[in-house]
XYZ file of C-alpha atoms in Angstrom:
689
model
C 162.349 104.564 126.723
C 159.122 106.681 128.453
C 159.904 110.145 127.724
C 163.737 109.965 129.926
C 166.083 110.510 127.338
C 169.100 110.364 129.850
C 167.762 106.603 130.691
C 167.564 106.017 127.473
C 171.123 106.882 125.966
C 172.735 104.142 127.948
C 170.273 101.664 126.734
C 170.539 102.516 123.259
C 174.538 102.552 123.559
C 174.480 98.879 124.891
C 172.186 97.374 122.400
C 174.934 99.362 119.724
C 177.940 97.436 121.603
C 176.164 93.767 121.557
C 175.127 94.235 117.698
C 178.783 95.171 116.852
C 180.179 92.246 118.951
C 177.781 89.932 117.867
C 177.323 90.536 114.076
C 180.200 92.883 113.400
C 180.499 96.672 113.367
C 179.242 96.616 109.154
C 175.891 94.465 110.054
C 172.502 96.233 109.030
C 171.369 96.165 112.799
C 173.931 98.083 113.924
C 173.232 100.908 111.321
C 169.508 100.353 113.092
C 171.335 101.139 116.986
C 173.230 104.021 115.179
C 169.705 105.438 113.301
C 168.106 105.363 117.261
C 171.078 107.143 118.735
C 170.543 109.727 115.946
C 167.047 109.980 116.457
C 167.798 110.973 120.370
C 170.292 112.951 119.881
C 167.968 114.729 117.571
C 165.150 114.906 120.049
C 167.486 116.546 122.429
C 168.147 119.027 119.928
C 172.096 117.494 119.778
C 172.247 118.027 116.075
C 176.164 117.365 115.762
C 176.287 114.252 117.077
C 172.863 113.068 115.401
C 174.417 113.641 111.768
C 177.427 111.825 112.716
C 175.131 108.918 114.040
C 172.979 109.039 110.667
C 175.771 109.604 108.450
C 177.552 106.348 110.028
C 174.116 104.419 109.234
C 173.769 105.730 106.176
C 177.600 104.512 105.095
C 176.664 100.803 106.246
C 173.433 100.558 104.591
C 175.074 101.692 101.257
C 178.014 99.455 101.551
C 175.947 96.147 103.144
C 172.869 97.080 101.175
C 173.055 99.121 98.083
C 172.185 102.670 97.090
C 168.686 101.960 95.901
C 168.052 99.549 99.534
C 164.779 100.873 100.898
C 166.390 101.108 104.453
C 169.240 103.006 102.851
C 166.263 105.610 101.814
C 165.277 105.599 105.508
C 168.932 106.713 106.207
C 168.759 109.497 103.552
C 165.382 110.727 105.309
C 166.689 110.896 108.418
C 169.856 112.647 107.390
C 167.481 115.006 105.370
C 165.029 116.408 107.972
C 167.582 116.940 110.007
C 169.610 119.284 107.507
C 166.402 120.762 107.065
C 166.053 122.006 110.822
C 169.213 122.919 110.939
C 168.524 125.762 107.940
C 170.234 123.947 105.377
C 167.721 123.725 102.286
C 169.652 122.802 99.724
C 171.534 119.696 101.031
C 168.058 118.623 102.468
C 166.287 118.432 99.355
C 168.726 116.360 97.777
C 168.835 113.917 100.321
C 164.993 114.234 100.206
C 164.933 113.467 96.300
C 167.344 110.785 96.230
C 165.060 109.093 99.264
C 161.863 109.622 96.763
C 164.330 108.075 93.927
C 164.584 104.927 95.935
C 161.068 104.646 96.894
C 159.638 104.902 93.381
C 161.964 102.757 91.948
C 161.895 99.991 94.443
C 157.962 100.320 95.765
C 156.260 101.814 92.976
C 154.950 105.298 92.820
C 151.520 104.263 94.914
C 153.246 102.963 97.865
C 152.914 104.778 101.083
C 156.414 105.059 101.716
C 156.540 106.967 98.448
C 153.846 109.155 99.486
C 155.698 110.226 102.958
C 158.562 110.740 100.606
C 156.831 113.283 98.370
C 154.910 114.894 101.346
C 158.404 115.265 102.834
C 159.902 116.934 100.031
C 156.759 118.930 99.358
C 156.497 120.567 103.002
C 160.427 121.442 102.851
C 159.698 123.363 99.001
C 156.726 124.817 100.466
C 158.588 126.381 104.070
C 160.957 127.921 101.502
C 158.274 129.561 99.286
C 158.562 126.971 96.471
C 154.594 126.690 96.630
C 153.826 125.604 93.064
C 156.118 122.847 92.965
C 155.277 121.810 96.573
C 151.416 121.420 95.770
C 152.351 119.502 92.824
C 154.202 117.255 94.731
C 151.119 116.626 97.370
C 149.103 116.153 95.003
C 150.902 113.473 93.461
C 151.104 112.123 97.004
C 147.237 112.181 97.537
C 146.698 110.452 94.256
C 149.302 107.907 94.781
C 147.974 106.720 97.969
C 144.373 106.995 97.176
C 145.423 104.372 94.345
C 147.110 102.080 97.112
C 144.089 102.747 98.839
C 141.627 101.324 96.442
C 143.676 98.102 96.107
C 144.037 97.475 99.682
C 140.553 98.967 101.080
C 138.279 96.496 99.800
C 140.164 93.220 101.776
C 140.426 95.173 105.187
C 138.043 95.126 108.128
C 136.549 98.298 108.674
C 138.458 99.084 111.428
C 141.863 98.065 109.456
C 140.384 100.875 106.814
C 139.788 103.508 109.477
C 143.528 103.303 110.716
C 144.776 103.011 106.758
C 142.775 106.036 105.747
C 144.371 108.030 108.795
C 147.846 107.128 108.732
C 148.238 106.931 104.925
C 145.484 108.795 103.195
C 145.535 112.324 105.407
C 144.648 115.271 103.154
C 145.607 117.896 105.806
C 149.448 118.527 104.294
C 147.585 119.076 100.668
C 144.563 121.377 101.828
C 147.405 123.388 103.928
C 149.060 123.997 100.983
C 146.028 125.396 98.700
C 144.882 127.580 100.837
C 144.159 131.071 99.511
C 144.511 129.812 96.151
C 142.021 130.848 93.343
C 139.487 128.453 92.806
C 139.774 127.791 89.270
C 143.089 126.004 90.774
C 141.439 123.768 93.045
C 139.191 121.265 91.114
C 141.568 118.368 90.631
C 142.246 118.543 94.548
C 138.744 118.567 95.264
C 138.046 115.348 93.295
C 140.801 113.814 95.081
C 139.347 114.971 98.256
C 136.071 113.298 97.230
C 137.715 110.104 97.151
C 139.077 110.109 100.399
C 136.381 111.207 102.164
C 133.631 108.765 103.281
C 135.651 106.096 101.541
C 135.391 103.848 104.630
C 131.618 104.422 105.439
C 130.958 104.022 101.555
C 132.744 100.527 101.420
C 131.438 99.318 105.053
C 127.619 99.868 103.548
C 128.380 98.545 100.084
C 129.989 95.243 102.064
C 126.708 94.729 104.042
C 124.671 95.474 100.912
C 126.530 92.477 99.223
C 126.513 90.423 101.832
C 122.803 90.727 102.524
C 121.931 90.178 98.592
C 124.543 87.243 98.383
C 122.752 83.895 98.258
C 125.602 81.679 99.029
C 125.155 79.401 102.164
C 129.378 80.666 103.271
C 128.251 84.228 102.947
C 124.814 84.373 104.878
C 126.595 81.981 107.530
C 129.143 84.461 108.069
C 127.116 87.407 107.984
C 124.853 85.624 110.616
C 128.302 85.067 112.752
C 128.984 88.535 112.415
C 125.830 89.773 113.761
C 126.183 87.298 117.000
C 129.957 88.131 117.652
C 128.927 92.207 117.398
C 126.089 91.486 120.191
C 128.451 89.894 122.379
C 130.834 92.296 121.881
C 128.467 94.765 122.761
C 127.466 93.219 126.086
C 130.833 92.611 127.374
C 132.229 95.436 126.678
C 129.540 97.631 128.441
C 129.452 95.410 131.238
C 130.430 97.428 134.527
C 133.817 96.524 136.386
C 131.838 95.091 139.217
C 129.974 92.322 137.297
C 133.027 90.967 135.259
C 134.608 87.580 135.613
C 137.884 86.706 135.881
C 139.145 86.640 132.245
C 136.956 89.224 131.243
C 139.713 90.948 129.373
C 140.625 87.903 127.294
C 137.258 87.486 126.301
C 137.004 90.738 124.627
C 140.105 90.392 123.072
C 138.978 86.889 121.555
C 135.888 88.156 120.335
C 137.262 91.076 118.564
C 139.997 88.790 116.630
C 137.369 86.755 115.714
C 134.926 89.759 114.766
C 137.560 91.368 112.632
C 138.790 87.938 110.975
C 134.940 87.087 109.552
C 134.904 90.516 108.864
C 137.990 90.319 106.461
C 137.541 87.053 104.876
C 133.480 88.118 104.342
C 134.958 90.891 102.042
C 137.467 88.889 100.458
C 134.823 86.511 99.076
C 132.126 89.612 98.386
C 135.048 91.126 96.264
C 134.293 94.307 96.729
C 137.213 96.350 94.305
C 134.239 97.256 91.729
C 132.338 99.398 93.634
C 135.102 102.171 94.699
C 134.405 104.786 92.030
C 133.704 107.974 92.949
C 131.635 110.651 91.263
C 133.118 113.575 89.565
C 132.925 117.069 90.742
C 130.534 117.543 87.728
C 128.061 114.914 88.641
C 128.215 115.710 91.775
C 127.444 119.495 91.341
C 124.428 118.366 89.225
C 122.614 116.982 91.767
C 122.871 120.354 93.700
C 119.531 122.398 93.627
C 119.642 125.330 91.910
C 118.702 127.246 95.686
C 121.267 124.913 97.288
C 125.274 125.106 98.475
C 127.357 122.328 99.842
C 129.448 122.778 102.784
C 132.354 119.907 103.188
C 134.391 120.406 106.223
C 137.710 118.948 106.687
C 139.542 119.014 110.505
C 143.077 118.715 111.031
C 145.391 120.557 112.488
C 143.455 123.556 110.585
C 139.860 123.422 109.681
C 138.779 123.961 106.143
C 135.740 123.739 104.344
C 135.149 123.326 100.580
C 131.958 125.147 99.033
C 130.580 124.010 96.205
C 127.200 125.770 94.378
C 125.524 124.360 91.731
C 127.777 125.915 88.942
C 131.082 127.512 88.969
C 134.445 126.527 90.438
C 134.829 125.045 94.057
C 136.284 127.368 97.069
C 138.494 126.511 99.551
C 138.164 128.597 103.051
C 140.087 128.098 106.029
C 138.554 128.714 109.806
C 142.116 128.724 111.150
C 143.871 126.849 113.701
C 141.438 123.804 115.611
C 141.844 125.113 118.958
C 140.189 128.067 118.652
C 136.725 127.024 116.525
C 136.704 124.123 118.777
C 136.803 125.911 122.246
C 134.147 128.111 121.181
C 132.051 125.341 120.318
C 132.218 123.764 123.379
C 131.690 126.926 125.052
C 128.831 127.467 122.716
C 126.974 123.591 123.567
C 127.823 123.879 126.981
C 125.547 127.195 127.204
C 122.489 125.998 124.841
C 122.323 122.810 125.541
C 122.280 122.739 129.388
C 120.543 125.714 130.384
C 117.201 124.146 130.739
C 115.076 126.619 129.059
C 116.776 129.933 131.330
C 119.336 132.173 129.908
C 122.225 132.248 131.091
C 124.824 135.238 131.528
C 128.143 133.814 129.716
C 131.297 134.966 132.171
C 133.318 136.343 129.386
C 132.850 136.462 125.604
C 129.341 135.491 124.568
C 129.975 131.797 123.354
C 127.526 132.119 120.587
C 129.001 135.097 118.986
C 132.400 133.416 119.383
C 131.142 130.334 117.306
C 128.992 132.264 114.726
C 132.364 134.430 114.142
C 134.792 131.487 114.208
C 132.870 128.924 112.242
C 129.793 130.827 110.274
C 131.259 134.412 109.263
C 134.125 132.922 107.313
C 131.768 131.112 105.337
C 128.854 133.676 104.840
C 129.477 135.195 101.630
C 130.369 131.662 99.465
C 127.032 130.312 101.089
C 125.151 133.558 99.822
C 121.209 133.133 100.021
C 121.066 129.764 99.340
C 117.500 128.011 100.858
C 119.380 125.023 101.681
C 123.060 124.167 102.835
C 123.733 120.694 102.427
C 126.786 119.867 105.301
C 129.461 117.289 105.494
C 130.774 117.858 108.409
C 133.997 116.844 109.999
C 135.459 115.744 113.859
C 134.439 118.412 116.256
C 131.913 120.087 114.127
C 129.557 117.101 113.458
C 128.443 117.927 116.772
C 127.515 121.408 115.842
C 124.228 121.906 114.866
C 124.254 125.172 112.674
C 120.746 126.258 112.599
C 121.340 126.754 116.481
C 124.115 129.890 115.898
C 122.420 133.001 117.007
C 123.080 136.789 114.477
C 123.683 139.645 115.377
C 120.084 140.637 114.839
C 119.319 137.971 117.444
C 118.050 135.996 114.268
C 119.015 132.323 114.194
C 120.508 130.871 111.235
C 117.393 128.242 111.058
C 115.093 131.150 110.371
C 117.407 131.479 106.784
C 118.461 128.603 105.765
C 117.345 124.579 106.044
C 120.288 122.454 106.757
C 121.000 119.198 105.945
C 123.655 116.693 106.911
C 125.746 113.787 104.750
C 128.276 111.989 105.625
C 129.761 112.092 102.594
C 129.244 114.928 99.576
C 128.709 111.949 97.636
C 126.108 110.770 98.846
C 124.477 113.474 97.062
C 124.757 111.274 93.691
C 123.483 108.463 95.498
C 120.162 109.828 97.077
C 117.417 109.685 94.330
C 113.989 111.564 94.580
C 111.530 110.421 96.758
C 108.293 109.451 95.299
C 105.354 111.442 95.940
C 103.323 108.505 97.358
C 103.694 108.724 100.924
C 102.233 105.792 102.202
C 104.158 103.007 103.878
C 104.151 100.175 106.347
C 105.125 102.644 109.883
C 106.860 100.573 112.981
C 106.342 103.281 115.916
C 108.130 102.479 119.576
C 107.549 104.521 122.992
C 106.155 104.482 126.242
C 108.221 101.468 126.981
C 108.794 99.391 130.193
C 112.467 99.550 131.179
C 111.450 97.410 134.564
C 109.636 94.823 132.572
C 110.086 92.596 129.189
C 107.604 91.126 127.529
C 107.471 87.225 125.978
C 110.658 86.826 123.312
C 109.802 86.322 119.866
C 109.705 83.020 118.634
C 112.078 83.319 115.791
C 114.718 85.438 117.705
C 118.098 84.059 117.537
C 120.336 86.785 118.639
C 121.124 86.335 122.696
C 123.809 87.123 124.544
C 124.170 85.380 128.101
C 125.502 88.470 129.736
C 123.840 91.414 131.511
C 125.323 94.573 130.508
C 124.494 97.810 132.765
C 125.192 101.392 131.744
C 123.586 103.542 134.627
C 121.833 101.985 137.726
C 118.103 102.783 135.758
C 116.626 103.758 132.991
C 113.855 106.118 134.089
C 110.641 106.037 131.727
C 109.600 108.860 129.385
C 105.929 109.506 129.788
C 105.748 112.373 126.981
C 106.799 109.317 124.667
C 102.968 107.890 124.739
C 101.802 111.397 123.183
C 104.474 111.022 121.179
C 103.470 107.864 119.333
C 99.894 108.283 119.864
C 99.730 111.150 117.695
C 101.359 109.302 115.027
C 98.806 106.605 115.542
C 95.923 109.125 115.161
C 97.491 110.944 112.266
C 97.690 107.541 110.416
C 93.804 106.456 111.848
C 92.217 109.880 111.183
C 94.092 111.818 108.524
C 96.029 109.694 106.257
C 93.758 107.278 105.456
C 96.330 104.813 104.215
C 95.771 101.269 103.925
C 99.411 100.401 104.913
C 99.499 98.564 108.567
C 100.780 100.719 111.657
C 102.845 99.003 114.070
C 103.198 99.872 117.670
C 105.266 98.536 120.271
C 105.208 99.770 123.783
C 105.481 98.734 127.706
C 106.980 95.524 128.074
C 106.361 94.524 124.613
C 108.951 96.905 122.955
C 111.330 94.008 123.791
C 115.320 94.124 121.975
C 114.382 91.203 120.260
C 110.792 91.869 118.901
C 112.578 95.574 117.968
C 115.482 94.066 115.725
C 113.265 91.543 114.184
C 110.672 94.705 113.295
C 113.257 96.996 111.976
C 113.595 95.698 108.526
C 109.718 95.428 107.746
C 108.749 98.991 107.624
C 109.068 102.178 105.487
C 109.005 104.450 108.538
C 110.551 103.669 111.721
C 109.978 105.799 114.808
C 111.955 105.239 117.887
C 110.879 106.913 120.960
C 113.245 106.009 124.046
C 116.484 106.447 125.729
C 119.848 106.737 123.423
C 122.983 106.241 124.987
C 126.590 107.767 123.983
C 129.943 106.638 125.788
C 128.717 105.328 128.918
C 129.665 106.926 132.398
C 131.847 103.539 133.531
C 134.101 103.836 130.520
C 135.047 107.303 130.651
C 137.305 108.835 127.129
C 138.050 105.262 126.084
C 139.651 106.636 122.969
C 141.573 109.524 124.209
C 142.388 109.053 127.916
C 145.468 107.117 127.776
C 147.138 107.597 130.884
C 143.853 106.117 132.160
C 144.501 103.218 129.876
C 147.800 102.806 131.609
C 146.702 102.999 134.642
C 144.247 100.768 134.864
C 144.790 97.936 132.517
C 141.964 96.256 133.415
C 140.104 98.502 130.568
C 143.014 97.556 127.949
C 140.975 95.208 125.962
C 137.452 97.319 126.272
C 139.820 100.399 125.263
C 141.233 98.091 122.098
C 137.594 97.118 121.410
C 136.056 100.376 121.549
C 138.882 101.893 119.234
C 138.397 99.097 116.505
C 134.615 98.886 116.911
C 133.329 102.469 117.576
C 129.744 101.192 117.503
C 130.145 99.433 120.362
C 129.869 102.851 122.407
C 126.447 104.132 121.202
C 122.859 102.694 121.268
C 119.038 102.533 122.333
C 117.500 101.020 124.961
C 114.163 98.874 125.195
C 111.978 97.168 127.722
C 113.302 95.267 130.820
C 116.796 97.139 131.081
C 116.635 97.731 134.776
C 115.661 94.244 135.084
C 117.500 91.174 136.346
C 119.482 89.291 134.230
C 117.946 86.646 131.775
C 120.486 84.632 130.378
C 117.849 83.216 127.787
C 117.105 87.082 127.077
C 119.039 89.934 125.146
C 119.726 92.310 127.352
C 117.765 95.836 126.132
C 120.457 97.418 124.344
C 121.069 97.513 120.515
C 123.981 99.141 119.844
C 125.267 100.672 116.948
C 127.198 98.249 116.017
C 124.480 95.703 115.869
C 122.120 98.165 113.870
C 124.783 98.152 110.690
C 124.196 94.594 110.242
C 120.294 94.757 109.876
C 119.099 95.016 106.422
C 117.414 98.167 106.585
C 117.063 98.911 102.968
C 113.229 99.449 103.087
C 113.545 102.020 105.314
C 112.700 105.555 103.595
C 112.740 107.395 107.078
C 114.186 106.863 110.421
C 113.494 109.103 113.303
C 115.885 108.274 116.257
C 113.752 110.107 118.956
C 116.164 109.963 121.988
C 119.141 111.319 123.883
C 122.338 111.810 121.608
C 121.400 109.771 118.656
C 123.771 111.611 116.347
C 126.788 111.226 118.359
C 129.937 108.864 118.538
C 133.479 108.285 118.353
C 135.405 110.540 115.880
C 136.831 109.195 113.090
C 138.711 111.618 110.189
C 136.456 112.109 107.003
C 134.168 109.730 108.425
C 131.805 111.972 110.907
C 130.665 110.065 114.005
C 130.340 106.749 114.811
C 127.075 107.239 115.382
C 123.834 105.115 116.056
C 122.769 107.722 112.770
C 125.660 106.289 110.641
C 124.735 102.418 111.766
C 121.212 103.488 110.318
C 122.395 104.842 106.931
C 125.146 102.142 106.858
C 122.270 99.602 107.011
C 120.499 101.077 103.992
C 118.275 103.779 105.767
C 117.811 106.699 102.999
C 116.931 109.276 105.643
C 117.663 110.006 109.288
C 116.660 112.522 111.745
C 118.541 112.126 115.294
C 119.658 114.210 118.295
C 122.837 115.760 118.825
C 122.048 116.217 122.782
C 120.195 115.145 125.636
C 116.546 116.560 124.612
C 113.709 117.730 126.548
C 111.122 114.749 126.581
C 107.810 116.923 126.302
C 109.194 119.327 123.651
C 110.427 116.740 121.858
C 106.915 115.005 121.540
C 105.294 118.245 120.439
C 108.082 118.779 117.856
C 107.614 114.956 116.338
C 103.688 115.830 115.914
C 104.580 119.177 114.205
C 107.154 116.982 112.128
C 105.062 114.247 110.560
C 102.023 116.402 110.218
C 103.776 118.669 108.019
C 105.695 115.326 106.506
C 102.595 113.007 105.867
C 99.439 115.194 105.945
C 100.775 118.587 104.521
C 103.155 116.398 101.518
C 106.800 118.576 102.525
C 109.751 117.774 101.731
C 111.533 116.013 104.780
C 113.872 118.988 105.090
C 111.233 121.292 105.064
C 108.911 119.503 107.155
C 111.343 119.580 109.920
C 112.619 123.065 109.583
C 109.188 124.228 109.699
C 108.636 122.524 112.863
C 111.419 123.568 113.950
C 110.678 127.391 113.194
C 106.787 126.556 114.707
C 108.562 125.864 118.192
C 111.142 128.448 117.643
C 108.423 131.273 117.435
C 105.968 129.336 119.698
C 109.159 129.595 122.893
C 109.170 133.535 121.959
C 105.605 134.036 122.427
C 105.446 132.026 125.619
C 108.733 132.686 127.476
C 109.532 136.838 126.675
C 111.379 136.490 123.461
C 113.619 133.347 124.363
C 113.826 131.479 121.463
C 114.836 128.218 123.414
C 116.653 126.326 120.990
C 117.699 123.715 123.087
C 114.033 122.148 122.609
C 114.433 122.280 118.792
C 117.650 122.688 117.692
C 119.240 119.386 118.671
C 117.651 117.290 115.995
C 119.040 117.091 112.249
C 118.404 115.000 109.393
C 120.854 113.168 107.381
C 120.593 112.129 103.584
C 117.916 112.238 101.722
C 116.164 115.369 102.221
C 113.405 115.198 99.107
C-alpha cells in the first residue's frame, strides 16, 4: 500500500469479503486476510481492532489446520508480538512459547522459523530483565541456524549465501545480550560468532579452489563459462546510459540468472560440505603471536569488538549505537583523504578526536601494548585505516602498533609462515598507455563485444614509471635473483595480457587506476528512490546487489580508445579476478586508488578488489582505502620493497617501516605535518609474515 494505510484498509476489506464469499468463512485464505488486517491496525496503533483480527485468524487456523500447524504458529506469533507491545508479559510469553513448540515439533530445531521464535521469546525475556534465560535462547537460535546454513549454503550461489547469512544468521541479538558479561562466560558465543563471520567468503574461495583442481571436463567447462559470464556482466553493468541498446536490462537479467544457475550447479558438483569446519577458539588463539592481539569488529544496530589475545578468554566490548561512530568516521576520512597535503581547520569538533574517542578509546585497555594488532573489520569500519588515528599527544597509532587486516579471523589459522626464501617471479605493471593498446595475446579467449566507459577518460600516471623502474633496478642490481622479472607498460599492458600473466607469478605489482562504484551508477545499493524513479537502472541494481564485484576493478591499456568488438574493454573487474587461479601469488600490491573499497556485506567485509585477490588464492594483498597521490605512492612502494626484499623484513614490518619513514620525512619537509593522506591509505591484508 506504499505507506498509505487509509488507502490500504478498504482494499484489504474487499479481499476478505471476496474470499469469504468464494471460499467460505472458515477457509485459511480468509485467515490470511484477517492477519493482514490485524497487522495494518497494529501499525496504526489500533490495538483493540488488531487483537480481534488476530484472534479470528487464529480461531480459523486452529479449527481448519489444527493446533500444531505452522500457520497456526504464525497467528500465535502475531498475537504474542501484539500483547508484548501492550505490556502483557505473561500472555506474550505464553503465545511465544506455544509458537516455539510448534516450530520445533513440526520443522525441527534448526529451521529458520524456529530461530525466529527463539529470538522473539528471548527478546521478550531480555526486555523484562530475564537476561540469563534470554542469552540461553539467543545461543540456541544462532547455533541452530548455523547448523541449518551448513546444510544449505554449499549448494547456493555466492549471492544466495550473502542473503541467507544476513536474513537468518544475524548475530546482533546475541551480541547485544552478551554486552557487559564477564569474559569467562563468552567462550561459547565467540565460537558461534567465528562460524558465522566470513562464512560466504570462505565457501566461495573453497569452491573456486576445488573447481580449479578438479580435472573433470564438465567442471572445467562450467568454470570457463563462469569467467565469460563475469566479463560480459561487468561490461553491461558499467555501460553508460547513452551507449545502452534497446533490451539492455533484459540482457543483464538473462546473464545474471545464467551466472547464478551455473554457480549453483558447479557447487553441487564440487561437494563443498566437507570444508565447512571452523577452527576452535583455542586453535585460533594458538595462531596469535605473543606480541599481538586480535580485534574482531561487528557492525549491526550497535558496534561491537571482540578482543582476543594469545592467552586468556575473549572480551566483548560495545562501541555504542552505530550512528555516532559512523558519522565520526565519515568526517574524519573527509578531513584526511581530501585535504591535499594542507592542514584543514575543522568546523566544530575535531574529527580526529571524535573518531579516536568513538572507535579506539574503548579498545585501548584491552589492546594494551601489543606490537601487532590483527584487525577483522566489518561494515563501515572496513574503510578506516586505524594507523591514521591521531592521539592526544599528536602521535599516530601507527607509531605504536602495526596493523594487519583479515577478512575473517579464521585466516589466522590458514596462514602459514612464509619461507625465508624471498626469491620468485615478479609481474610489474605500470606507466600504462590508456589511449592505445598493443596486440592481443594469441591465447586470449575472454572477450566481450561491448564497450564500457566509467569516466570520460583516464589520465596517465607518470610516477608509476618511476615506481616500476625502482622495482626493476632492485631486482637487477640488489637482489641477485635468478627468477624472472616481467614488465608490462605502455600499450602492452592490455587487459588480455594481464589476465594471462596474473596466475604465473609469486609477486604481482599493479600500478594503475582503480575504481569503485562508478559515477554513472550512483548509490546503486542504497538509493531505493532512484531505483523506483528510473527503472532503467533496475537490472543493473539487481546485478550489482547479487554480484557486487562488478563495481570495482582495475584499468589497463587502451581503455580510452575507441571500442573494438574483438578486444577486451580495458576494465578488469573484481568479479573477473576472483575466477583466476592466483594460488601461486604470495604478495599482490594494488598500487592504485580505492582498491580496498567495495560494497558492504555484513560479516564479509567489503566486496572489493582486495577480497577478489584473496578469494582467488593470493596469500597477502596490499591495497588502498582512498584516492592516493601518484608520486607519494611511488616513493612509499620503493621503500616497502626495499624493506621486504633486500632487508628481509616481514611483510607487515616492511610496510609499517615504509609508512613511518614517510611520516617522519613529512614532518621534516612540511613543518611538522605528518600528512597521513600520503601513507595512511595502504593496508596489508592476509598473511603478514
